[in-house]
PDB file of C-alpha atoms in Angstrom:
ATOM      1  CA  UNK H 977     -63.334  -2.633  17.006  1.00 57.00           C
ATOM      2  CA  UNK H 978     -64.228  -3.998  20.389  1.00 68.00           C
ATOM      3  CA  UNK H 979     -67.468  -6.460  20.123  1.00 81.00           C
ATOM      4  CA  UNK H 980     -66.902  -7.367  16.412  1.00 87.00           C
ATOM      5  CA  UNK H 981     -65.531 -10.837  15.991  1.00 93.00           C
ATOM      6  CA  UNK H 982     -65.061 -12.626  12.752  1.00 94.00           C
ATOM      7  CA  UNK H 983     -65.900 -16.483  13.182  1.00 96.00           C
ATOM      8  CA  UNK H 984     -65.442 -17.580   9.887  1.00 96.00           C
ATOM      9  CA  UNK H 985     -61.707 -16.919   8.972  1.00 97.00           C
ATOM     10  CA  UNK H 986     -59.092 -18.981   6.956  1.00 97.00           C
ATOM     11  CA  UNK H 987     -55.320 -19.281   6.966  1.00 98.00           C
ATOM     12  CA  UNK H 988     -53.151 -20.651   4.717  1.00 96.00           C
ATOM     13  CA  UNK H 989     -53.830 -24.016   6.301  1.00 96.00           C
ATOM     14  CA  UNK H 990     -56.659 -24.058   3.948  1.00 94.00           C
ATOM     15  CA  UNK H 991     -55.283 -25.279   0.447  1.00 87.00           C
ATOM     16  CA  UNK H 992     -56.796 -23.374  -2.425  1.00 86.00           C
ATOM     17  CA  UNK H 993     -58.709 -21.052  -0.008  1.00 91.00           C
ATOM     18  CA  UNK H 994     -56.608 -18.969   2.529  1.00 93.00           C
ATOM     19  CA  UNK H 995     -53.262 -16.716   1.920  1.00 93.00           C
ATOM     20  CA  UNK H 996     -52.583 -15.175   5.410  1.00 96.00           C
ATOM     21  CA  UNK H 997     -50.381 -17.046   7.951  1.00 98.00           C
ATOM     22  CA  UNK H 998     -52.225 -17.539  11.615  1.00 98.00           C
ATOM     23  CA  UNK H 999     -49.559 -15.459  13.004  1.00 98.00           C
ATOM     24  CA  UNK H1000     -50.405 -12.245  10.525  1.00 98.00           C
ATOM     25  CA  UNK H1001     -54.679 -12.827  11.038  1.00 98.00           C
ATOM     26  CA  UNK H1002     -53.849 -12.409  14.798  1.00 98.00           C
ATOM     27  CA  UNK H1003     -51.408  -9.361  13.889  1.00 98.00           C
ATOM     28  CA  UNK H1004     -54.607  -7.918  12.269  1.00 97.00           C
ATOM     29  CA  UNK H1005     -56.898  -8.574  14.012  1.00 97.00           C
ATOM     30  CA  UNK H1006     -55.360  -6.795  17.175  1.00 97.00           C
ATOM     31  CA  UNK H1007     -53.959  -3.739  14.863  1.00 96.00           C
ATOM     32  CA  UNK H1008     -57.801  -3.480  14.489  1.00 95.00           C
ATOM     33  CA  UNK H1009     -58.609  -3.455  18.155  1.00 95.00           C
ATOM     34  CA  UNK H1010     -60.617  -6.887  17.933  1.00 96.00           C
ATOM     35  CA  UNK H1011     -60.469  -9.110  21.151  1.00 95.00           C
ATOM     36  CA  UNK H1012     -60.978 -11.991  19.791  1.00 97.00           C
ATOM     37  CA  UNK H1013     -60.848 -13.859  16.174  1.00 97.00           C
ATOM     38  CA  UNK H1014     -61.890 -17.179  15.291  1.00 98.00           C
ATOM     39  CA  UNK H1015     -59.697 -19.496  12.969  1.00 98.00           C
ATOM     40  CA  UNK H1016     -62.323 -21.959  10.856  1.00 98.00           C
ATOM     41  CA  UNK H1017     -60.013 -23.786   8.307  1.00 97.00           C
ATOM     42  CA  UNK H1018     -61.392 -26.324   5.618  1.00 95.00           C
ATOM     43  CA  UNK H1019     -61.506 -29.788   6.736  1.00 94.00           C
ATOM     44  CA  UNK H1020     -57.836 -29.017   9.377  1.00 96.00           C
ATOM     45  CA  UNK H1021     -57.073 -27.898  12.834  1.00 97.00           C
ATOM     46  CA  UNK H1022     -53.473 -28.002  11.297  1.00 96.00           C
ATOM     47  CA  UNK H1023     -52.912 -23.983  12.265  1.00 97.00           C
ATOM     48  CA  UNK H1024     -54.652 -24.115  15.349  1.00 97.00           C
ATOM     49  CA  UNK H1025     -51.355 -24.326  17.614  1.00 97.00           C
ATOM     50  CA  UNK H1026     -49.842 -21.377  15.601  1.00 98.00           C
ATOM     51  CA  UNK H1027     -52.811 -19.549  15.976  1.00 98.00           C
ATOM     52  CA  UNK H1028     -53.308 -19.880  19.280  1.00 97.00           C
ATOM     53  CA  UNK H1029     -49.060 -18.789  20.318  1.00 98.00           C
ATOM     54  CA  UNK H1030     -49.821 -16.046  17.929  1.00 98.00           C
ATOM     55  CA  UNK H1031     -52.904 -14.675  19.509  1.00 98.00           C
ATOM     56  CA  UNK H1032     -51.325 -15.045  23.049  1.00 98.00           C
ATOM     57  CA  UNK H1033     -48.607 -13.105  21.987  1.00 98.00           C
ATOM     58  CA  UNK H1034     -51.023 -10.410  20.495  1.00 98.00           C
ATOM     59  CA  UNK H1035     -53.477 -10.206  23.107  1.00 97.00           C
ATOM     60  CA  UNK H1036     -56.295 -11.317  21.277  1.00 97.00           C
ATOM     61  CA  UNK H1037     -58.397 -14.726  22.236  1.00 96.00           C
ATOM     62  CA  UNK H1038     -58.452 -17.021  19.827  1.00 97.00           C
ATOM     63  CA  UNK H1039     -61.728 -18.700  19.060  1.00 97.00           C
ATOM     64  CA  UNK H1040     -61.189 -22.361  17.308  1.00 98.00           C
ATOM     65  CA  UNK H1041     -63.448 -24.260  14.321  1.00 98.00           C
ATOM     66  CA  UNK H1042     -63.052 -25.855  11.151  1.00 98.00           C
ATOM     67  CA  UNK H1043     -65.204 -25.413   8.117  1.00 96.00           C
ATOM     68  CA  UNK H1044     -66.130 -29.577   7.090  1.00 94.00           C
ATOM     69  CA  UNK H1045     -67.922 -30.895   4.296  1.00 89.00           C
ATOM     70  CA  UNK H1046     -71.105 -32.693   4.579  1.00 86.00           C
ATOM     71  CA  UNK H1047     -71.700 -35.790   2.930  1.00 78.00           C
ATOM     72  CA  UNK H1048     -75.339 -36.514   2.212  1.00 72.00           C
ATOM     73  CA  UNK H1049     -76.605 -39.225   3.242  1.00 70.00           C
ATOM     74  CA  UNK H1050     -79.530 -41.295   1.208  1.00 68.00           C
ATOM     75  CA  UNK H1051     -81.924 -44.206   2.636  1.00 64.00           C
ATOM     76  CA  UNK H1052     -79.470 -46.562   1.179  1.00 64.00           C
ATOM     77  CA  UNK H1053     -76.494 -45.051   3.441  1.00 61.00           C
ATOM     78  CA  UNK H1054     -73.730 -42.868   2.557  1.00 58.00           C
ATOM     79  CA  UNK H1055     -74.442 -41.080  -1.099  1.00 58.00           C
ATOM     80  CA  UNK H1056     -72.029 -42.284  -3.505  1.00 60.00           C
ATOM     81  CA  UNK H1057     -68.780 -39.968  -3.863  1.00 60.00           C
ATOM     82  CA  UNK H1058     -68.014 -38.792  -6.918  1.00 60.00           C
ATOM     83  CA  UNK H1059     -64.619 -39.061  -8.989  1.00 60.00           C
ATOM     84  CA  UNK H1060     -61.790 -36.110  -7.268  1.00 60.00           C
ATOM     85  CA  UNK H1061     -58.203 -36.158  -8.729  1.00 61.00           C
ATOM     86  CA  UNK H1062     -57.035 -38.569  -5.780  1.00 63.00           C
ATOM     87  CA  UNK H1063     -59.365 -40.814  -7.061  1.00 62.00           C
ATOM     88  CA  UNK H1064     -58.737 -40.737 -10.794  1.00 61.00           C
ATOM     89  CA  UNK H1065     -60.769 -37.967 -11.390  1.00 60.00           C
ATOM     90  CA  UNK H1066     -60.309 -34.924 -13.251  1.00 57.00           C
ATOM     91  CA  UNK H1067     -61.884 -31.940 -11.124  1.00 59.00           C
ATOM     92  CA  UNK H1068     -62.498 -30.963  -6.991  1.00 59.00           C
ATOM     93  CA  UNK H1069     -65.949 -31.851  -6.603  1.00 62.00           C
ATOM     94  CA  UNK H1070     -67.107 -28.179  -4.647  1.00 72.00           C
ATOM     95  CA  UNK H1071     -70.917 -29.256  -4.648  1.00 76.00           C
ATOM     96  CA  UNK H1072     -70.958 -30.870  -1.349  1.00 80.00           C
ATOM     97  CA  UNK H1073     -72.354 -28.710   1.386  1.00 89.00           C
ATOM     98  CA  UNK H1074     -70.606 -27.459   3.562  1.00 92.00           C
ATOM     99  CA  UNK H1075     -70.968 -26.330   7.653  1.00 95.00           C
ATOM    100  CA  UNK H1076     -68.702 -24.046  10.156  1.00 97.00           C
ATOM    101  CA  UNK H1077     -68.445 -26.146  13.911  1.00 97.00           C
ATOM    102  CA  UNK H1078     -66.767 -23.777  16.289  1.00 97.00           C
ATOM    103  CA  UNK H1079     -65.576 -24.799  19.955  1.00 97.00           C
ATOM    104  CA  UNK H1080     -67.305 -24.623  22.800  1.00 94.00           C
ATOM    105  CA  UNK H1081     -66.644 -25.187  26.732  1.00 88.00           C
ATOM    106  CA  UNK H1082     -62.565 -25.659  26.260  1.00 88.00           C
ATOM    107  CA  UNK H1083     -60.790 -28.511  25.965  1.00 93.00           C
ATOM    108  CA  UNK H1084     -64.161 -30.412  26.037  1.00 96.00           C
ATOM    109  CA  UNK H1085     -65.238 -28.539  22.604  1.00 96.00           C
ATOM    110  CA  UNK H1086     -61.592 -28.701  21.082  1.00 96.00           C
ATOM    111  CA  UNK H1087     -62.066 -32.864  21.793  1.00 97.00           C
ATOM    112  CA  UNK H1088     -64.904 -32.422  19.755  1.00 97.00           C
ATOM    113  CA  UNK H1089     -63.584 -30.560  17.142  1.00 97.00           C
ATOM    114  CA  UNK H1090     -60.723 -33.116  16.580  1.00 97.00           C
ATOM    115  CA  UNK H1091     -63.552 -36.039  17.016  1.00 96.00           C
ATOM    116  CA  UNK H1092     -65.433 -34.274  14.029  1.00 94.00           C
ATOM    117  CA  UNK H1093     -62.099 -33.789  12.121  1.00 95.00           C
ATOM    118  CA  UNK H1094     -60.799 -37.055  12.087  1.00 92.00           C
ATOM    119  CA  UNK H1095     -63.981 -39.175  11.639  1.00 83.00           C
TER     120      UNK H1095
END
């Protein structure tokens, strides 16, 4: 399927979300003729380095993003965040919006990537 490239896709990296190990999307993907694939976990560039070995070996170019939550943000500053089991809640609050960021330019966009990650 040359010219067809999913950019949103998820790996096990993604707790509660994704099944498939990086090295089996990239096995797929090129079973399926694509040329590239794009790996956008929630909130982790955790299987990035898997991913990226795996689509090497596969001949298929990797494409890298992460899926993040938004936090809104009032006049007063941040909104208040609400009560998650880490913070003696009860439930995963899954109301927050949420927006793909994939990398752009190299090792300039990864830098961002890992800027947006970890801030």
């Amino acid at each position: 399927m040359p010219g067809f490239t999913h950019l949103h896709t998820v790996s096990g990296f993604s707790l509660r979300y994704g099944a498939s190990h990086p090295e089996r999307l990239a096995e797929r993907a090129a079973e399926r003729g694509m040329d590239a694939l794009a790996l956008t976990d929630r909130d982790t560039l955790a299987g990035a380095v898997r991913f990226a070995r795996a689509c090497g070996r596969e001949g298929v170019r990797p494409l890298f993003g992460v899926d993040l939550a938004v936090a809104p943000v009032t006049g007063d500053g941040p909104a208040r965040r609400t009560r998650t089991p880490a913070r003696g809640g009860a439930f995963v609050d899954e109301s927050a919006p949420r927006v793909t960021f994939l990398a752009r330019d190299g090792v300039r966009g990864w830098a961002e990537l890992c800027r947006l990650v970890t801030a």
